[in-house]
């Protein structure tokens, strides 16, 4: 655990250094994430149909499509909240279906997730919300204090540490959620409609933060149906329509 | 501080925090737990009383020899008593003379009209020897001992009463057994209802925390941290339930002590003192049931949030 933290600290220190994304993404190596003919059948609803998708380390992927097309389902398959009806999901070469139940929590620490509704605990302060994510993973108090301070500084909320979520703006709340998602220095950060509840100013603040995190080397998956956001980011755009991927373009725009 | 200890303390703290934060719900669960434990304790106490009184009554099975012929001198009867006493299996032999027989008669809970005619001047009550045995199941041996001791043939036919007595006792014992079974049935019945209530309310307290469980799982909490606080909470229900139930039972038994005479009559112990005599056994039983019930119900109820 300690080595992870140290590595993470180094990663954070790297912010401001030359952006990793400006280096060429290595397309010859094995993909970090791989969906192979994945189908997800809910009772009475086919949410994902034979999806093939590869995401390489260091990519910024916008997962777009109208409400109900299966974006969240795809994310749930990646966080092992659902298991595919058919097909396989590989992360770093490992089939997620093969993970033993004890390995699942450890796997989840490698992927950070943020949501439209933030999912903060209302009775905990900003600091406590972030520290909680490490407490329940068994880190020592000293490690937690050090790390919490770092990630809160990273999202620029060091001064709001003692505030409760209801005392913050929507954008600030989402930044707390992002800080929490970063405590384990995940390789992948998944954001499911993170700006869905935010006004334009706060939206850009969050997108800018995600971009910064991406620049230090984290793979980002951003599910959204906000056309302006997608068009402005100018990264890879994966478009879904009724459970299928209908287009996949680099430096793309949100086209229907 | 060692890593393990820090982890355990943190889990306990999470459990206590949860308990306090949802205090109205957890108070409800604690009260339902108390109800369940009270039910179980009352039954336990009840079975202790039935068992002890049955035993006490059984140990009182003695052999009584009546002397209907008033012509026989007291001295001869007392000499016979001494001879019986020297036989094996005999614990004590008590001589009841006419005066004492009258006193006993006057104390009997029977109709005054029947009681009145018998007095100092008219006393047809027989004198008797009460033979206490060391082992109530060895009555037959005692009876033969008495026959051996009766060298002067003072004892008339049908004057040794024990069979009748034994039947009455056996009847009493079987009635107490029946009462015990009915009690067991009732307490199982109410116990199950109470357990379902505990199950339901603990479910509600857990669903009030489903957000927290969800977040824990997203951030990769180990299962010990997801489940641990609920185990702590389950233990807490058991311990608090035991404390409240014990206070309640002790209080009620002390107040009711004067009104419940069965233990005083049969066991020479007031009801309050009787309950205190067994209090550690009752506490131990409550703790065992309460903690197991609390933990099992908590862990089972939260399992569906651990799925996937
Ligand atoms: N647990 C579920 N049970 C049944 N149907 C579901 C469930 N979750 C999602 N769905 C359905 O699957 C489809 C895809 O949903 P979702 O992945 O949430 O879409 P999106 O995130 O793109 O809006 C929707 O039609 C939704 O109603
Ligand atoms: Mg969605």
XYZ file of C-alpha atoms and ligand atoms in Angstrom:
592
model
C 0.000 0.000 0.000
C 2.754 2.387 0.935
C 4.438 2.052 -2.417
C 1.142 2.825 -4.162
C 0.786 5.976 -2.155
C 4.330 7.061 -2.843
C 3.834 6.458 -6.527
C 0.640 8.463 -6.364
C 2.412 11.314 -4.663
C 4.962 11.370 -7.416
C 2.155 11.416 -9.964
C 0.562 14.378 -8.305
C 3.869 16.220 -8.212
C 4.031 15.665 -11.943
C 1.171 18.090 -12.539
C 2.570 21.048 -14.391
C 5.251 18.872 -15.931
C 4.990 18.131 -19.679
C 1.603 16.589 -20.333
C 1.712 12.884 -20.841
C -1.138 13.005 -23.332
C 0.999 15.099 -25.612
C 3.209 12.087 -26.044
C 1.988 9.630 -28.623
C -0.421 7.048 -27.347
C 1.175 3.705 -27.940
C -1.283 1.927 -30.224
C 0.798 -1.186 -30.651
C 0.715 -2.293 -26.988
C -2.151 -4.234 -25.424
C -5.207 -2.112 -24.589
C -5.833 -1.233 -20.930
C -9.556 -1.883 -21.254
C -11.113 -4.314 -23.681
C -14.799 -5.144 -24.202
C -15.193 -8.293 -26.300
C -18.651 -8.867 -27.786
C -20.244 -7.784 -24.521
C -24.003 -8.108 -24.143
C -25.931 -7.076 -21.062
C -29.475 -8.306 -20.746
C -31.527 -6.887 -17.873
C -34.803 -8.583 -17.103
C -36.935 -7.399 -20.011
C -34.347 -5.009 -21.424
C -31.327 -5.524 -23.609
C -29.104 -2.647 -22.446
C -25.828 -3.427 -24.245
C -25.547 -5.407 -27.498
C -22.343 -7.098 -28.617
C -20.113 -4.185 -27.802
C -16.460 -4.344 -28.878
C -14.356 -1.530 -27.462
C -10.668 -1.025 -26.765
C -9.278 1.783 -24.620
C -5.535 2.353 -24.296
C -3.672 3.654 -21.303
C -3.658 7.456 -21.171
C -6.660 7.956 -23.446
C -9.480 10.414 -22.847
C -12.683 8.816 -24.114
C -16.021 10.569 -24.337
C -18.854 8.059 -24.194
C -21.804 9.818 -25.721
C -25.368 9.078 -26.681
C -28.840 9.967 -25.559
C -30.306 8.910 -22.260
C -31.015 5.194 -22.046
C -28.589 4.023 -24.734
C -26.492 2.012 -22.267
C -23.635 4.293 -21.181
C -24.125 3.701 -17.470
C -24.524 -0.021 -18.066
C -21.182 -0.111 -19.842
C -19.620 1.667 -16.858
C -21.269 -0.726 -14.403
C -19.727 -3.619 -16.292
C -16.351 -1.963 -15.827
C -16.854 -1.443 -12.073
C -18.161 -5.032 -11.694
C -21.523 -3.859 -10.452
C -22.950 -5.952 -13.245
C -21.506 -8.952 -15.002
C -22.004 -9.339 -18.755
C -24.654 -11.774 -19.931
C -22.283 -12.818 -22.709
C -18.840 -11.625 -23.730
C -15.884 -10.552 -21.617
C -14.421 -7.383 -20.165
C -10.633 -7.306 -19.783
C -8.739 -4.740 -17.761
C -4.933 -4.791 -17.938
C -5.204 -8.185 -19.564
C -7.369 -9.763 -16.874
C -10.888 -11.004 -17.443
C -13.009 -9.296 -14.780
C -15.166 -12.402 -14.509
C -12.104 -14.270 -13.216
C -11.488 -11.923 -10.274
C -12.076 -13.595 -6.945
C -14.451 -11.773 -4.610
C -11.514 -10.754 -2.407
C -9.787 -9.168 -5.370
C -12.776 -7.054 -6.362
C -12.238 -4.321 -3.715
C -8.559 -4.122 -4.661
C -9.525 -3.830 -8.319
C -12.013 -1.070 -7.531
C -9.244 0.973 -5.921
C -7.585 1.054 -9.321
C -10.577 2.774 -10.905
C -12.087 5.965 -9.562
C -15.747 6.712 -10.271
C -17.743 9.944 -10.040
C -21.446 10.417 -10.668
C -23.965 13.026 -11.615
C -25.331 13.086 -8.043
C -21.864 13.253 -6.384
C -22.737 10.569 -3.795
C -21.180 12.441 -0.881
C -22.123 11.608 2.695
C -24.071 14.664 3.911
C -23.144 14.310 7.576
C -19.406 14.242 6.876
C -17.195 17.222 6.119
C -15.268 17.533 2.874
C -12.175 16.214 4.620
C -14.076 13.317 6.201
C -15.728 12.372 2.923
C -12.356 12.004 1.238
C -10.638 10.400 4.231
C -13.514 7.922 4.522
C -12.530 6.335 1.225
C -9.140 5.502 2.688
C -10.349 4.645 6.183
C -12.535 1.840 4.910
C -9.642 0.455 2.925
C -7.560 0.081 6.064
C -4.938 2.792 5.565
C -3.168 4.204 8.605
C -4.245 7.542 10.015
C -0.926 9.081 9.072
C -1.203 7.968 5.448
C -4.804 9.165 5.293
C -3.973 12.638 6.620
C -1.132 13.088 4.159
C -3.009 11.799 1.155
C -6.301 13.587 1.877
C -4.505 16.900 2.080
C -2.794 16.237 -1.240
C -5.910 15.335 -3.223
C -7.884 18.216 -1.725
C -5.129 20.586 -2.823
C -5.183 18.977 -6.235
C -8.873 19.842 -6.702
C -8.311 23.225 -5.062
C -10.497 22.616 -2.034
C -7.902 22.757 0.706
C -9.654 25.738 2.283
C -13.080 24.073 2.256
C -11.935 20.955 4.137
C -14.068 21.651 7.215
C -17.243 22.473 5.291
C -20.172 20.130 4.842
C -21.419 19.230 1.347
C -24.575 21.356 1.696
C -22.364 24.406 2.218
C -20.691 23.929 -1.172
C -21.651 24.767 -4.748
C -22.418 21.929 -7.156
C -19.044 22.301 -8.812
C -17.261 22.164 -5.473
C -19.207 19.057 -4.492
C -18.215 17.339 -7.704
C -14.609 18.293 -7.022
C -14.851 16.637 -3.607
C -16.173 13.524 -5.343
C -13.268 13.657 -7.800
C -10.790 14.083 -4.939
C -12.313 11.038 -3.281
C -12.060 9.066 -6.516
C -8.368 9.953 -6.693
C -7.255 8.899 -3.201
C -6.072 5.512 -4.421
C -4.333 7.092 -7.430
C -6.414 5.057 -9.867
C -5.185 4.208 -13.352
C -8.666 4.907 -14.710
C -11.104 7.660 -13.762
C -14.691 7.125 -14.854
C -17.089 10.062 -14.804
C -20.753 9.226 -15.445
C -22.499 12.486 -16.445
C -20.422 14.446 -13.920
C -21.749 17.784 -15.139
C -25.381 16.766 -15.481
C -26.408 18.767 -12.436
C -24.115 21.743 -12.986
C -24.452 25.173 -14.566
C -22.092 26.051 -17.470
C -19.460 27.743 -15.286
C -19.223 24.792 -12.931
C -19.312 22.418 -15.895
C -16.172 23.938 -17.383
C -14.473 23.923 -14.032
C -15.041 20.150 -13.779
C -14.071 19.443 -17.388
C -10.921 21.480 -16.902
C -10.103 19.434 -13.788
C -10.675 16.146 -15.621
C -8.419 17.388 -18.366
C -5.725 18.224 -15.839
C -5.980 14.753 -14.304
C -5.783 13.268 -17.779
C -2.649 15.259 -18.483
C -0.838 13.674 -15.572
C -1.459 10.287 -17.202
C -4.766 8.966 -15.925
C -7.051 7.256 -18.422
C -10.405 9.054 -18.449
C -13.809 7.790 -19.499
C -16.387 10.540 -19.583
C -19.994 9.564 -20.194
C -22.037 12.575 -21.191
C -24.720 13.809 -23.523
C -23.545 17.416 -23.351
C -22.662 18.263 -26.940
C -20.722 21.438 -26.102
C -18.469 19.589 -23.691
C -17.661 16.869 -26.221
C -17.053 19.288 -29.055
C -14.733 21.380 -26.950
C -12.631 18.532 -25.525
C -11.790 17.235 -29.005
C -10.802 13.770 -27.853
C -11.932 10.320 -28.845
C -15.718 10.143 -29.090
C -17.546 6.821 -28.796
C -21.180 7.201 -29.784
C -23.775 4.726 -28.574
C -27.260 4.111 -29.869
C -29.659 1.590 -28.313
C -26.924 -0.477 -26.716
C -24.555 -0.451 -29.665
C -21.472 1.553 -30.566
C -22.339 3.290 -33.824
C -19.281 5.464 -34.264
C -15.819 5.838 -32.750
C -13.669 8.807 -33.818
C -10.503 10.420 -32.540
C -10.490 14.189 -32.071
C -14.148 13.888 -32.791
C -17.320 15.792 -32.399
C -20.669 14.750 -31.072
C -22.562 13.867 -34.233
C -25.849 12.047 -34.264
C -0.495 1.796 17.402
C -0.478 -1.470 15.502
C -2.150 -1.626 12.152
C -4.597 -4.367 13.192
C -5.665 -2.557 16.337
C -6.170 0.665 14.398
C -8.405 -1.208 11.954
C -10.485 -2.822 14.684
C -10.901 0.480 16.527
C -11.944 2.170 13.309
C -14.574 -0.480 12.596
C -15.921 -0.199 16.149
C -16.034 3.572 15.791
C -17.922 3.306 12.498
C -20.417 0.960 14.137
C -20.947 3.251 17.120
C -21.285 6.283 14.842
C -23.911 4.543 12.757
C -25.753 3.521 15.874
C -25.782 7.052 17.207
C -26.553 8.749 13.918
C -29.714 6.687 13.390
C -30.558 6.755 17.068
C -34.342 6.666 16.713
C -34.211 3.614 14.509
C -31.548 1.906 16.561
C -33.471 2.733 19.726
C -36.471 0.977 18.181
C -34.358 -2.029 17.314
C -32.908 -2.060 20.829
C -36.386 -1.989 22.361
C -37.571 -4.828 20.151
C -34.469 -6.739 21.121
C -35.317 -6.010 24.760
C -38.798 -7.354 24.201
C -37.409 -10.553 22.699
C -34.938 -11.004 25.528
C -37.613 -10.290 28.140
C -39.768 -12.984 26.601
C -36.898 -15.430 26.684
C -35.876 -14.501 30.229
C -39.396 -14.831 31.573
C -39.614 -18.262 30.059
C -36.221 -19.191 31.468
C -37.210 -18.004 34.937
C -40.493 -19.801 34.626
C -38.773 -23.080 33.792
C -36.393 -22.615 36.694
C -39.340 -22.162 39.037
C -41.162 -25.175 37.647
C -38.037 -27.297 37.872
C -37.139 -26.191 41.403
C -40.611 -26.480 42.843
C -41.145 -29.876 41.241
C -37.901 -31.009 42.780
C -38.746 -29.512 46.136
C -42.121 -31.182 46.111
C -40.627 -34.489 45.086
C -38.111 -34.287 47.892
C -41.038 -33.792 50.229
C -42.395 -37.183 49.343
C -42.282 -38.752 52.723
C -43.931 -41.630 54.423
C -46.475 -40.850 57.090
C -47.594 -43.438 59.595
C -50.926 -42.703 61.266
C -51.883 -44.065 64.674
C -55.657 -44.169 64.734
C -55.810 -46.112 67.977
C -55.537 -43.496 70.745
C -54.908 -46.235 73.290
C -51.329 -46.679 72.166
C -49.042 -44.636 74.430
C -46.945 -41.747 73.046
C -43.834 -43.387 74.545
C -44.331 -46.543 72.493
C -44.653 -44.524 69.312
C -41.529 -42.529 70.126
C -39.619 -45.734 70.778
C -40.765 -47.006 67.386
C -39.556 -43.710 65.887
C -36.099 -44.309 67.322
C -36.017 -47.821 65.880
C -37.074 -46.583 62.422
C -34.465 -43.854 62.547
C -31.712 -46.442 62.937
C -32.677 -48.084 59.650
C -30.856 -47.234 56.386
C -32.332 -44.696 53.926
C -33.994 -42.750 56.720
C -33.141 -39.111 57.115
C -35.449 -38.047 59.906
C -38.480 -39.182 61.816
C -40.777 -36.568 63.324
C -43.481 -37.358 65.849
C -46.653 -35.310 65.532
C -48.756 -35.540 68.703
C -52.469 -34.773 68.980
C -51.909 -31.136 69.870
C -49.602 -30.561 66.935
C -51.998 -32.405 64.644
C -54.720 -30.007 65.723
C -52.473 -26.994 65.013
C -51.741 -28.283 61.550
C -55.436 -28.933 61.002
C -56.316 -25.407 61.949
C -53.813 -24.017 59.497
C -55.129 -26.029 56.559
C -56.759 -24.013 53.781
C -60.163 -25.740 54.072
C -63.744 -24.794 54.818
C -64.286 -23.363 58.327
C -67.454 -25.436 58.770
C -65.410 -28.583 58.455
C -62.621 -27.171 60.595
C -64.666 -25.829 63.534
C -66.033 -29.021 65.138
C -62.521 -30.235 65.814
C -61.111 -28.648 68.951
C -59.079 -29.376 72.096
C -62.107 -31.032 73.630
C -62.991 -33.045 70.543
C -59.880 -34.125 68.692
C -60.244 -37.238 66.539
C -57.074 -36.397 64.591
C -54.563 -39.260 64.616
C -51.017 -38.920 65.871
C -48.426 -39.601 63.210
C -44.788 -40.234 62.410
C -43.373 -38.409 59.422
C -40.510 -40.372 57.938
C -38.244 -38.331 55.691
C -36.292 -40.383 53.240
C -32.886 -39.649 51.832
C -33.955 -40.765 48.374
C -37.565 -40.278 47.318
C -37.290 -43.043 44.729
C -36.417 -45.586 47.399
C -39.809 -45.443 49.131
C -40.390 -49.177 48.855
C -37.191 -49.858 50.760
C -38.234 -47.403 53.447
C -41.577 -49.110 53.831
C -39.897 -52.471 54.398
C -37.520 -50.826 56.872
C -40.524 -49.571 58.769
C -42.056 -53.062 58.809
C -38.827 -54.494 60.197
C -38.690 -51.817 62.886
C -42.317 -52.423 63.910
C -41.520 -55.321 66.225
C -44.552 -54.574 68.441
C -46.986 -54.465 65.501
C -48.215 -51.000 66.418
C -48.917 -50.073 62.845
C -52.315 -50.986 61.470
C -53.095 -51.937 57.882
C -53.506 -49.031 55.484
C -52.046 -46.699 58.084
C -48.798 -46.144 56.197
C -49.571 -43.500 53.646
C -47.201 -42.968 50.839
C -48.708 -44.351 47.645
C -51.543 -41.861 47.673
C -49.110 -39.092 48.457
C -46.752 -40.111 45.678
C -49.556 -40.164 43.136
C -50.568 -36.661 44.103
C -47.022 -35.477 43.711
C -46.624 -37.177 40.376
C -49.812 -35.525 39.243
C -48.505 -32.167 40.384
C -45.218 -32.754 38.610
C -46.971 -33.709 35.382
C -49.162 -30.622 35.639
C -46.086 -28.443 36.038
C -44.574 -30.193 33.013
C -47.689 -29.380 31.004
C -47.552 -25.783 32.176
C -43.899 -25.721 31.209
C -44.696 -26.981 27.702
C -47.478 -24.481 27.198
C -45.084 -21.806 28.422
C -42.424 -23.008 25.998
C -44.886 -22.973 23.118
C -46.104 -19.476 23.966
C -42.619 -18.085 24.340
C -41.493 -19.643 21.063
C -44.555 -18.147 19.423
C -43.995 -14.657 20.809
C -40.253 -15.079 20.432
C -40.630 -15.660 16.691
C -42.854 -12.605 16.343
C -40.302 -10.554 18.258
C -37.445 -11.895 16.137
C -39.285 -10.902 12.960
C -39.724 -7.429 14.358
C -36.038 -7.223 15.171
C -35.261 -8.440 11.657
C -37.515 -5.813 10.100
C -36.257 -2.868 12.051
C -32.608 -3.798 11.564
C -33.376 -4.027 7.856
C -34.730 -0.509 7.952
C -31.672 0.798 9.810
C -29.454 -0.811 7.195
C -31.415 0.469 4.211
C -31.101 3.933 5.736
C -27.413 3.414 5.203
C -27.448 1.913 1.715
C -25.789 5.070 0.321
C -22.877 4.619 2.631
C -22.518 0.941 1.743
C -22.649 1.859 -1.947
C -19.911 4.457 -1.541
C -17.784 2.052 0.471
C -17.974 -0.434 -2.335
C -17.160 2.149 -5.024
C -14.017 3.219 -3.234
C -12.924 -0.398 -2.837
C -13.573 -0.945 0.876
C -12.572 -4.371 2.059
C -15.465 -6.554 3.138
C -14.421 -6.294 6.796
C -15.115 -2.575 6.656
C -18.423 -2.971 4.928
C -19.655 -5.733 7.215
C -17.714 -4.950 10.395
C -19.729 -1.937 11.592
C -22.922 -3.956 11.267
C -21.454 -6.725 13.389
C -20.554 -4.095 15.995
C -24.079 -2.783 15.808
C -25.519 -6.281 16.221
C -23.387 -6.815 19.327
C -24.590 -3.481 20.628
C -28.240 -4.498 20.247
C -27.532 -7.672 22.194
C -25.605 -5.931 24.980
C -27.995 -2.994 25.392
C -30.986 -5.340 25.205
C -29.448 -7.458 27.962
C -28.780 -4.466 30.196
C -32.301 -3.069 29.844
C -33.954 -6.465 30.211
C -31.934 -7.309 33.313
C -32.713 -3.986 34.984
C -36.371 -4.448 34.117
C -36.556 -8.018 35.424
C -34.717 -7.223 38.650
C -36.900 -4.175 39.273
C -40.165 -5.978 38.563
C -39.174 -9.043 40.583
C -38.301 -6.920 43.624
C -41.586 -5.042 43.413
C -43.636 -8.167 42.789
C -41.741 -10.172 45.379
C -44.441 -9.843 48.023
C -47.246 -10.842 45.675
C -45.725 -13.986 44.236
C -45.731 -16.604 46.934
C -44.890 -19.808 45.094
C -41.133 -19.598 45.671
C -41.595 -18.531 49.280
C -44.017 -21.397 49.979
C -42.098 -24.181 48.348
C -38.494 -23.010 48.333
C -38.388 -20.741 51.376
C -37.068 -17.987 49.157
C -38.842 -14.733 48.278
C -39.472 -14.264 44.575
C -37.070 -11.318 44.481
C -34.301 -13.310 46.120
C -35.055 -16.241 43.828
C -34.585 -14.082 40.705
C -31.335 -12.655 42.062
C -30.145 -16.185 42.773
C -30.329 -16.963 39.043
C -29.470 -13.518 37.704
C -26.046 -14.438 36.278
C -27.450 -17.397 34.428
C -30.208 -15.206 33.020
C -27.741 -12.490 31.997
C -25.474 -15.035 30.330
C -28.364 -16.510 28.406
C -29.607 -13.078 27.305
C -26.165 -12.027 26.135
C -25.717 -15.223 24.179
C -29.111 -15.028 22.465
C -29.050 -11.230 22.066
C -25.596 -10.983 20.534
C -26.067 -13.969 18.229
C -29.473 -12.693 17.116
C -28.223 -9.126 16.623
C -25.154 -10.120 14.650
C -26.833 -12.778 12.517
C -29.765 -10.541 11.643
C -27.493 -7.570 10.855
C -25.154 -9.559 8.666
C -27.958 -11.369 6.845
C -29.866 -8.126 6.240
C -26.887 -6.316 4.771
C -25.832 -9.188 2.552
C -27.943 -8.063 -0.368
C -26.026 -4.789 -0.421
C -22.807 -6.758 -0.786
C -24.031 -8.563 -3.891
C -21.899 -8.051 -6.982
N -31.220 -2.596 -13.317
C -31.877 -2.491 -14.485
N -32.905 -3.315 -14.764
C -33.575 -3.223 -15.929
N -33.293 -2.337 -16.892
C -32.286 -1.482 -16.683
C -31.525 -1.505 -15.477
N -30.567 -0.543 -15.562
C -30.734 0.060 -16.762
N -31.751 -0.500 -17.438
C -32.187 -0.143 -18.790
O -31.104 -0.328 -19.669
C -31.083 0.725 -20.602
C -29.742 1.417 -20.591
O -29.641 2.147 -19.400
P -28.378 3.012 -18.993
O -27.176 2.186 -19.201
O -28.598 3.542 -17.648
O -28.430 4.168 -20.061
P -27.689 5.576 -20.068
O -26.706 5.607 -18.957
O -27.049 5.665 -21.420
O -28.735 6.613 -19.909
C -32.220 1.663 -20.268
O -33.299 1.375 -21.117
C -32.561 1.304 -18.847
O -33.939 1.489 -18.625
Mg -26.636 6.962 -17.360
